[in-house]
């Protein structure tokens, strides 16, 4: 399933070439999906400062599914819309249910990174209006699901992984399809679109580990065009 897209990097990659070549590390996951390894690394300090300012207004919280289960992943949002779940269902909402206020605005560093990553993957006018922030502590997981609360499935989703690594599950079009296991590490960006947009996907329970900037946590940012 993994197919390297670069010309020579998979053979000659080393610390030296990595810092002297502008080459991108891209792995094609499926017809519409690309992993951009390390794509966010240069922006990590700015991204984490922006995350902190979002969380000061809209803290992480454990939402409840329509079935009544508390999610192990804690969530917040920024942008014009935020993804929420409660006993009444899954949806995008312009207001944070905790504060009753609009979600914090989407920082420029978020918007620009997401648009640049999408363009790199061939999606040229990606203009996200929602960013879901997911926080995984040790043991947190996300079971196989499809993202289908967005209006326009022709728009991709861009994800940015920060902190502790996780094993991502890239499934098929039925929940029972056996998923591929893809490690996602600090700084990796993934663009999911085209025919892969409706694939089932999830995250295995995050293992106890330590990251120098984020401690035992993983934070994943997912950029979406909700409306
Ligand atoms: C593949 N988050 O928030 S991001 C989610 O790592 C979610 O927190 C995971 O799934 C996380 O909904 C995975 C990557 C992702 C997002 C959307 C997708 C992969 C996708 C939509 C279709 C296919
Ligand atoms: Fe998802």
PDB file of C-alpha atoms in Angstrom, residues 7-214:
ATOM      1  CA  UNK A   7      13.005   9.823  -6.998  1.00  0.00           C
ATOM      2  CA  UNK A   8      15.973   8.896  -4.897  1.00  0.00           C
ATOM      3  CA  UNK A   9      15.317   9.698  -1.278  1.00  0.00           C
ATOM      4  CA  UNK A  10      14.267   6.245  -0.159  1.00  0.00           C
ATOM      5  CA  UNK A  11      17.689   4.926  -1.199  1.00  0.00           C
ATOM      6  CA  UNK A  12      19.975   7.794  -0.320  1.00  0.00           C
ATOM      7  CA  UNK A  13      18.168   9.345   2.600  1.00  0.00           C
ATOM      8  CA  UNK A  14      20.477  10.190   5.477  1.00  0.00           C
ATOM      9  CA  UNK A  15      20.939  13.040   7.903  1.00  0.00           C
ATOM     10  CA  UNK A  16      23.075  14.923   5.424  1.00  0.00           C
ATOM     11  CA  UNK A  17      20.814  14.746   2.389  1.00  0.00           C
ATOM     12  CA  UNK A  18      17.835  15.487   4.570  1.00  0.00           C
ATOM     13  CA  UNK A  19      19.185  18.879   5.521  1.00  0.00           C
ATOM     14  CA  UNK A  20      20.696  19.824   2.199  1.00  0.00           C
ATOM     15  CA  UNK A  21      17.894  18.816  -0.134  1.00  0.00           C
ATOM     16  CA  UNK A  22      14.584  20.641  -0.372  1.00  0.00           C
ATOM     17  CA  UNK A  23      13.014  17.385  -1.335  1.00  0.00           C
ATOM     18  CA  UNK A  24       9.741  16.357   0.219  1.00  0.00           C
ATOM     19  CA  UNK A  25       9.159  13.030   1.844  1.00  0.00           C
ATOM     20  CA  UNK A  26       5.844  11.931   0.457  1.00  0.00           C
ATOM     21  CA  UNK A  27       4.219   8.559   0.677  1.00  0.00           C
ATOM     22  CA  UNK A  28       1.087   7.867  -1.278  1.00  0.00           C
ATOM     23  CA  UNK A  29      -1.424   6.053   0.950  1.00  0.00           C
ATOM     24  CA  UNK A  30      -4.195   5.710  -1.581  1.00  0.00           C
ATOM     25  CA  UNK A  31      -5.371   7.351  -4.830  1.00  0.00           C
ATOM     26  CA  UNK A  32      -6.340  10.575  -3.009  1.00  0.00           C
ATOM     27  CA  UNK A  33      -4.156  10.466   0.094  1.00  0.00           C
ATOM     28  CA  UNK A  34      -0.590  11.521   0.749  1.00  0.00           C
ATOM     29  CA  UNK A  35       1.596  11.503   3.865  1.00  0.00           C
ATOM     30  CA  UNK A  36       3.960  14.482   3.993  1.00  0.00           C
ATOM     31  CA  UNK A  37       6.522  13.334   6.543  1.00  0.00           C
ATOM     32  CA  UNK A  38       7.924  16.166   8.732  1.00  0.00           C
ATOM     33  CA  UNK A  39       5.970  18.766   6.748  1.00  0.00           C
ATOM     34  CA  UNK A  40       4.978  20.681   9.917  1.00  0.00           C
ATOM     35  CA  UNK A  41       8.333  20.492  11.716  1.00  0.00           C
ATOM     36  CA  UNK A  42       9.481  24.014  10.867  1.00  0.00           C
ATOM     37  CA  UNK A  43       6.190  25.425  12.221  1.00  0.00           C
ATOM     38  CA  UNK A  44       5.882  23.398  15.412  1.00  0.00           C
ATOM     39  CA  UNK A  45       6.744  26.194  17.849  1.00  0.00           C
ATOM     40  CA  UNK A  46       4.265  28.577  16.223  1.00  0.00           C
ATOM     41  CA  UNK A  47       1.627  25.834  15.989  1.00  0.00           C
ATOM     42  CA  UNK A  48       1.927  24.971  19.686  1.00  0.00           C
ATOM     43  CA  UNK A  49       1.726  28.633  20.719  1.00  0.00           C
ATOM     44  CA  UNK A  50      -1.450  28.938  18.647  1.00  0.00           C
ATOM     45  CA  UNK A  51      -2.839  25.743  20.209  1.00  0.00           C
ATOM     46  CA  UNK A  52      -2.263  27.203  23.689  1.00  0.00           C
ATOM     47  CA  UNK A  53      -4.110  30.401  22.833  1.00  0.00           C
ATOM     48  CA  UNK A  54      -7.068  28.412  21.439  1.00  0.00           C
ATOM     49  CA  UNK A  55      -7.199  26.225  24.552  1.00  0.00           C
ATOM     50  CA  UNK A  56      -7.217  29.291  26.837  1.00  0.00           C
ATOM     51  CA  UNK A  57     -10.634  30.176  25.332  1.00  0.00           C
ATOM     52  CA  UNK A  58     -11.917  26.716  24.432  1.00  0.00           C
ATOM     53  CA  UNK A  59     -10.328  24.078  26.674  1.00  0.00           C
ATOM     54  CA  UNK A  60     -10.104  20.407  25.807  1.00  0.00           C
ATOM     55  CA  UNK A  61     -13.114  18.438  26.968  1.00  0.00           C
ATOM     56  CA  UNK A  62     -14.317  14.852  26.675  1.00  0.00           C
ATOM     57  CA  UNK A  63     -17.494  14.877  24.597  1.00  0.00           C
ATOM     58  CA  UNK A  64     -20.222  12.242  24.786  1.00  0.00           C
ATOM     59  CA  UNK A  65     -21.358  10.169  21.810  1.00  0.00           C
ATOM     60  CA  UNK A  66     -25.039   9.855  20.860  1.00  0.00           C
ATOM     61  CA  UNK A  67     -24.854   6.379  22.419  1.00  0.00           C
ATOM     62  CA  UNK A  68     -23.844   7.885  25.776  1.00  0.00           C
ATOM     63  CA  UNK A  69     -20.130   6.999  25.849  1.00  0.00           C
ATOM     64  CA  UNK A  70     -17.512   9.555  26.869  1.00  0.00           C
ATOM     65  CA  UNK A  71     -14.787   9.764  24.228  1.00  0.00           C
ATOM     66  CA  UNK A  72     -11.248   8.919  25.399  1.00  0.00           C
ATOM     67  CA  UNK A  73      -9.933  11.647  23.078  1.00  0.00           C
ATOM     68  CA  UNK A  74     -10.398  15.169  24.452  1.00  0.00           C
ATOM     69  CA  UNK A  75     -11.414  17.771  21.857  1.00  0.00           C
ATOM     70  CA  UNK A  76     -11.594  21.461  21.077  1.00  0.00           C
ATOM     71  CA  UNK A  77     -12.028  23.443  17.867  1.00  0.00           C
ATOM     72  CA  UNK A  78     -11.140  26.667  16.150  1.00  0.00           C
ATOM     73  CA  UNK A  79     -12.496  28.367  13.056  1.00  0.00           C
ATOM     74  CA  UNK A  80     -16.028  29.324  11.999  1.00  0.00           C
ATOM     75  CA  UNK A  81     -17.339  25.879  12.897  1.00  0.00           C
ATOM     76  CA  UNK A  82     -16.431  23.198  15.395  1.00  0.00           C
ATOM     77  CA  UNK A  83     -17.241  19.494  15.405  1.00  0.00           C
ATOM     78  CA  UNK A  84     -19.250  18.479  18.447  1.00  0.00           C
ATOM     79  CA  UNK A  85     -21.052  15.420  19.735  1.00  0.00           C
ATOM     80  CA  UNK A  86     -23.586  14.988  22.529  1.00  0.00           C
ATOM     81  CA  UNK A  87     -26.591  12.755  23.216  1.00  0.00           C
ATOM     82  CA  UNK A  88     -28.463  14.455  20.340  1.00  0.00           C
ATOM     83  CA  UNK A  89     -25.878  13.597  17.654  1.00  0.00           C
ATOM     84  CA  UNK A  90     -22.724  14.553  15.760  1.00  0.00           C
ATOM     85  CA  UNK A  91     -22.633  17.925  13.996  1.00  0.00           C
ATOM     86  CA  UNK A  92     -20.732  21.131  13.255  1.00  0.00           C
ATOM     87  CA  UNK A  93     -21.724  24.105  15.387  1.00  0.00           C
ATOM     88  CA  UNK A  94     -20.624  27.758  15.216  1.00  0.00           C
ATOM     89  CA  UNK A  95     -20.740  27.981  19.030  1.00  0.00           C
ATOM     90  CA  UNK A  96     -18.716  26.208  21.696  1.00  0.00           C
ATOM     91  CA  UNK A  97     -21.321  24.459  23.859  1.00  0.00           C
ATOM     92  CA  UNK A  98     -19.135  24.975  26.962  1.00  0.00           C
ATOM     93  CA  UNK A  99     -18.905  28.771  26.670  1.00  0.00           C
ATOM     94  CA  UNK A 100     -21.867  29.556  24.430  1.00  0.00           C
ATOM     95  CA  UNK A 101     -19.408  31.703  22.431  1.00  0.00           C
ATOM     96  CA  UNK A 102     -18.065  31.322  18.881  1.00  0.00           C
ATOM     97  CA  UNK A 103     -15.036  29.053  18.619  1.00  0.00           C
ATOM     98  CA  UNK A 104     -11.660  30.879  18.623  1.00  0.00           C
ATOM     99  CA  UNK A 105     -10.635  32.080  15.174  1.00  0.00           C
ATOM    100  CA  UNK A 106      -8.382  29.945  13.031  1.00  0.00           C
ATOM    101  CA  UNK A 107      -4.789  31.190  13.399  1.00  0.00           C
ATOM    102  CA  UNK A 108      -3.004  32.153  10.175  1.00  0.00           C
ATOM    103  CA  UNK A 109      -0.243  29.610  10.858  1.00  0.00           C
ATOM    104  CA  UNK A 110      -2.916  26.855  10.873  1.00  0.00           C
ATOM    105  CA  UNK A 111      -4.667  28.068   7.732  1.00  0.00           C
ATOM    106  CA  UNK A 112      -1.471  28.548   5.743  1.00  0.00           C
ATOM    107  CA  UNK A 113       0.037  25.188   6.724  1.00  0.00           C
ATOM    108  CA  UNK A 114      -3.170  23.335   5.824  1.00  0.00           C
ATOM    109  CA  UNK A 115      -3.509  25.097   2.478  1.00  0.00           C
ATOM    110  CA  UNK A 116       0.163  24.485   1.615  1.00  0.00           C
ATOM    111  CA  UNK A 117      -0.106  20.799   2.474  1.00  0.00           C
ATOM    112  CA  UNK A 118      -3.297  20.391   0.456  1.00  0.00           C
ATOM    113  CA  UNK A 119      -1.687  22.133  -2.537  1.00  0.00           C
ATOM    114  CA  UNK A 120       1.347  19.857  -2.256  1.00  0.00           C
ATOM    115  CA  UNK A 121      -1.041  16.913  -2.540  1.00  0.00           C
ATOM    116  CA  UNK A 122      -2.790  18.433  -5.567  1.00  0.00           C
ATOM    117  CA  UNK A 123      -5.792  20.098  -3.875  1.00  0.00           C
ATOM    118  CA  UNK A 124      -5.321  23.666  -4.934  1.00  0.00           C
ATOM    119  CA  UNK A 125      -7.926  25.845  -3.254  1.00  0.00           C
ATOM    120  CA  UNK A 126      -8.348  24.286   0.155  1.00  0.00           C
ATOM    121  CA  UNK A 127      -9.860  26.851   2.491  1.00  0.00           C
ATOM    122  CA  UNK A 128     -10.734  25.159   5.801  1.00  0.00           C
ATOM    123  CA  UNK A 129     -13.442  26.730   7.953  1.00  0.00           C
ATOM    124  CA  UNK A 130     -13.047  24.280  10.854  1.00  0.00           C
ATOM    125  CA  UNK A 131     -10.154  22.755  12.744  1.00  0.00           C
ATOM    126  CA  UNK A 132     -10.757  19.986  15.270  1.00  0.00           C
ATOM    127  CA  UNK A 133      -8.047  19.615  17.904  1.00  0.00           C
ATOM    128  CA  UNK A 134      -7.772  16.078  19.297  1.00  0.00           C
ATOM    129  CA  UNK A 135      -5.755  15.315  22.437  1.00  0.00           C
ATOM    130  CA  UNK A 136      -4.700  11.732  23.096  1.00  0.00           C
ATOM    131  CA  UNK A 137      -3.298  10.808  26.480  1.00  0.00           C
ATOM    132  CA  UNK A 138      -1.865   7.371  27.056  1.00  0.00           C
ATOM    133  CA  UNK A 139      -4.553   4.777  26.229  1.00  0.00           C
ATOM    134  CA  UNK A 140      -6.796   7.158  24.266  1.00  0.00           C
ATOM    135  CA  UNK A 141      -8.031   5.816  20.933  1.00  0.00           C
ATOM    136  CA  UNK A 142     -10.440   6.517  18.129  1.00  0.00           C
ATOM    137  CA  UNK A 143     -12.439   3.607  16.802  1.00  0.00           C
ATOM    138  CA  UNK A 144     -13.039   3.081  13.077  1.00  0.00           C
ATOM    139  CA  UNK A 145     -15.393   5.724  11.687  1.00  0.00           C
ATOM    140  CA  UNK A 146     -16.105   7.817   8.605  1.00  0.00           C
ATOM    141  CA  UNK A 147     -16.062  11.629   8.586  1.00  0.00           C
ATOM    142  CA  UNK A 148     -19.381  12.540   7.004  1.00  0.00           C
ATOM    143  CA  UNK A 149     -20.681  15.622   8.809  1.00  0.00           C
ATOM    144  CA  UNK A 150     -19.062  17.921   6.229  1.00  0.00           C
ATOM    145  CA  UNK A 151     -21.158  19.317   3.363  1.00  0.00           C
ATOM    146  CA  UNK A 152     -18.772  18.812   0.449  1.00  0.00           C
ATOM    147  CA  UNK A 153     -16.912  15.491   0.307  1.00  0.00           C
ATOM    148  CA  UNK A 154     -14.902  16.711  -2.694  1.00  0.00           C
ATOM    149  CA  UNK A 155     -12.884  18.809  -0.212  1.00  0.00           C
ATOM    150  CA  UNK A 156      -9.988  16.975   1.449  1.00  0.00           C
ATOM    151  CA  UNK A 157      -9.195  16.758   5.157  1.00  0.00           C
ATOM    152  CA  UNK A 158      -5.683  17.707   6.292  1.00  0.00           C
ATOM    153  CA  UNK A 159      -4.263  16.318   9.528  1.00  0.00           C
ATOM    154  CA  UNK A 160      -1.204  17.418  11.516  1.00  0.00           C
ATOM    155  CA  UNK A 161       0.295  15.077  14.129  1.00  0.00           C
ATOM    156  CA  UNK A 162       2.179  16.522  17.108  1.00  0.00           C
ATOM    157  CA  UNK A 163       3.840  14.883  20.102  1.00  0.00           C
ATOM    158  CA  UNK A 164       3.784  11.179  20.882  1.00  0.00           C
ATOM    159  CA  UNK A 165       3.483   8.867  17.847  1.00  0.00           C
ATOM    160  CA  UNK A 166       0.342   6.898  17.101  1.00  0.00           C
ATOM    161  CA  UNK A 167      -0.674   4.010  14.890  1.00  0.00           C
ATOM    162  CA  UNK A 168      -3.261   5.224  12.406  1.00  0.00           C
ATOM    163  CA  UNK A 169      -5.748   2.764  10.918  1.00  0.00           C
ATOM    164  CA  UNK A 170      -6.509   3.313   7.235  1.00  0.00           C
ATOM    165  CA  UNK A 171      -9.476   1.137   6.387  1.00  0.00           C
ATOM    166  CA  UNK A 172     -11.771   0.495   3.482  1.00  0.00           C
ATOM    167  CA  UNK A 173     -15.300   1.524   2.650  1.00  0.00           C
ATOM    168  CA  UNK A 174     -16.908  -0.936   5.047  1.00  0.00           C
ATOM    169  CA  UNK A 175     -16.176  -0.997   8.767  1.00  0.00           C
ATOM    170  CA  UNK A 176     -15.256  -4.679   8.569  1.00  0.00           C
ATOM    171  CA  UNK A 177     -12.531  -4.108   5.925  1.00  0.00           C
ATOM    172  CA  UNK A 178      -9.108  -4.847   7.444  1.00  0.00           C
ATOM    173  CA  UNK A 179      -7.256  -1.546   7.899  1.00  0.00           C
ATOM    174  CA  UNK A 180      -3.639  -0.829   6.999  1.00  0.00           C
ATOM    175  CA  UNK A 181      -1.510   0.298   9.962  1.00  0.00           C
ATOM    176  CA  UNK A 182       0.342   3.557   9.375  1.00  0.00           C
ATOM    177  CA  UNK A 183       2.562   5.160  12.036  1.00  0.00           C
ATOM    178  CA  UNK A 184       2.071   8.918  12.358  1.00  0.00           C
ATOM    179  CA  UNK A 185       4.846  10.848  14.070  1.00  0.00           C
ATOM    180  CA  UNK A 186       5.441  14.364  15.361  1.00  0.00           C
ATOM    181  CA  UNK A 187       5.452  16.789  12.426  1.00  0.00           C
ATOM    182  CA  UNK A 188       3.760  14.499   9.914  1.00  0.00           C
ATOM    183  CA  UNK A 189       0.967  15.957   7.812  1.00  0.00           C
ATOM    184  CA  UNK A 190      -1.540  13.827   5.915  1.00  0.00           C
ATOM    185  CA  UNK A 191      -3.911  14.941   3.187  1.00  0.00           C
ATOM    186  CA  UNK A 192      -6.976  12.734   2.681  1.00  0.00           C
ATOM    187  CA  UNK A 193      -9.201  13.305  -0.297  1.00  0.00           C
ATOM    188  CA  UNK A 194     -10.652  12.052  -3.523  1.00  0.00           C
ATOM    189  CA  UNK A 195     -11.849   8.487  -3.375  1.00  0.00           C
ATOM    190  CA  UNK A 196     -10.148   7.985   0.030  1.00  0.00           C
ATOM    191  CA  UNK A 197     -12.240  10.673   1.681  1.00  0.00           C
ATOM    192  CA  UNK A 198     -14.936   8.227   2.829  1.00  0.00           C
ATOM    193  CA  UNK A 199     -12.641   5.475   4.068  1.00  0.00           C
ATOM    194  CA  UNK A 200     -13.087   4.139   7.560  1.00  0.00           C
ATOM    195  CA  UNK A 201     -10.192   5.213   9.755  1.00  0.00           C
ATOM    196  CA  UNK A 202      -9.168   5.328  13.396  1.00  0.00           C
ATOM    197  CA  UNK A 203      -6.284   5.403  15.863  1.00  0.00           C
ATOM    198  CA  UNK A 204      -5.044   2.523  18.044  1.00  0.00           C
ATOM    199  CA  UNK A 205      -4.726   3.191  21.792  1.00  0.00           C
ATOM    200  CA  UNK A 206      -1.760   5.547  22.160  1.00  0.00           C
ATOM    201  CA  UNK A 207       1.095   3.906  24.036  1.00  0.00           C
ATOM    202  CA  UNK A 208       2.798   5.474  27.035  1.00  0.00           C
ATOM    203  CA  UNK A 209       5.738   7.442  25.689  1.00  0.00           C
ATOM    204  CA  UNK A 210       7.454  10.784  26.174  1.00  0.00           C
ATOM    205  CA  UNK A 211       7.858  13.633  23.730  1.00  0.00           C
ATOM    206  CA  UNK A 212      10.184  16.511  24.586  1.00  0.00           C
ATOM    207  CA  UNK A 213       7.633  19.218  23.711  1.00  0.00           C
ATOM    208  CA  UNK A 214       4.344  17.546  24.556  1.00  0.00           C
TER     209      UNK A 214
END
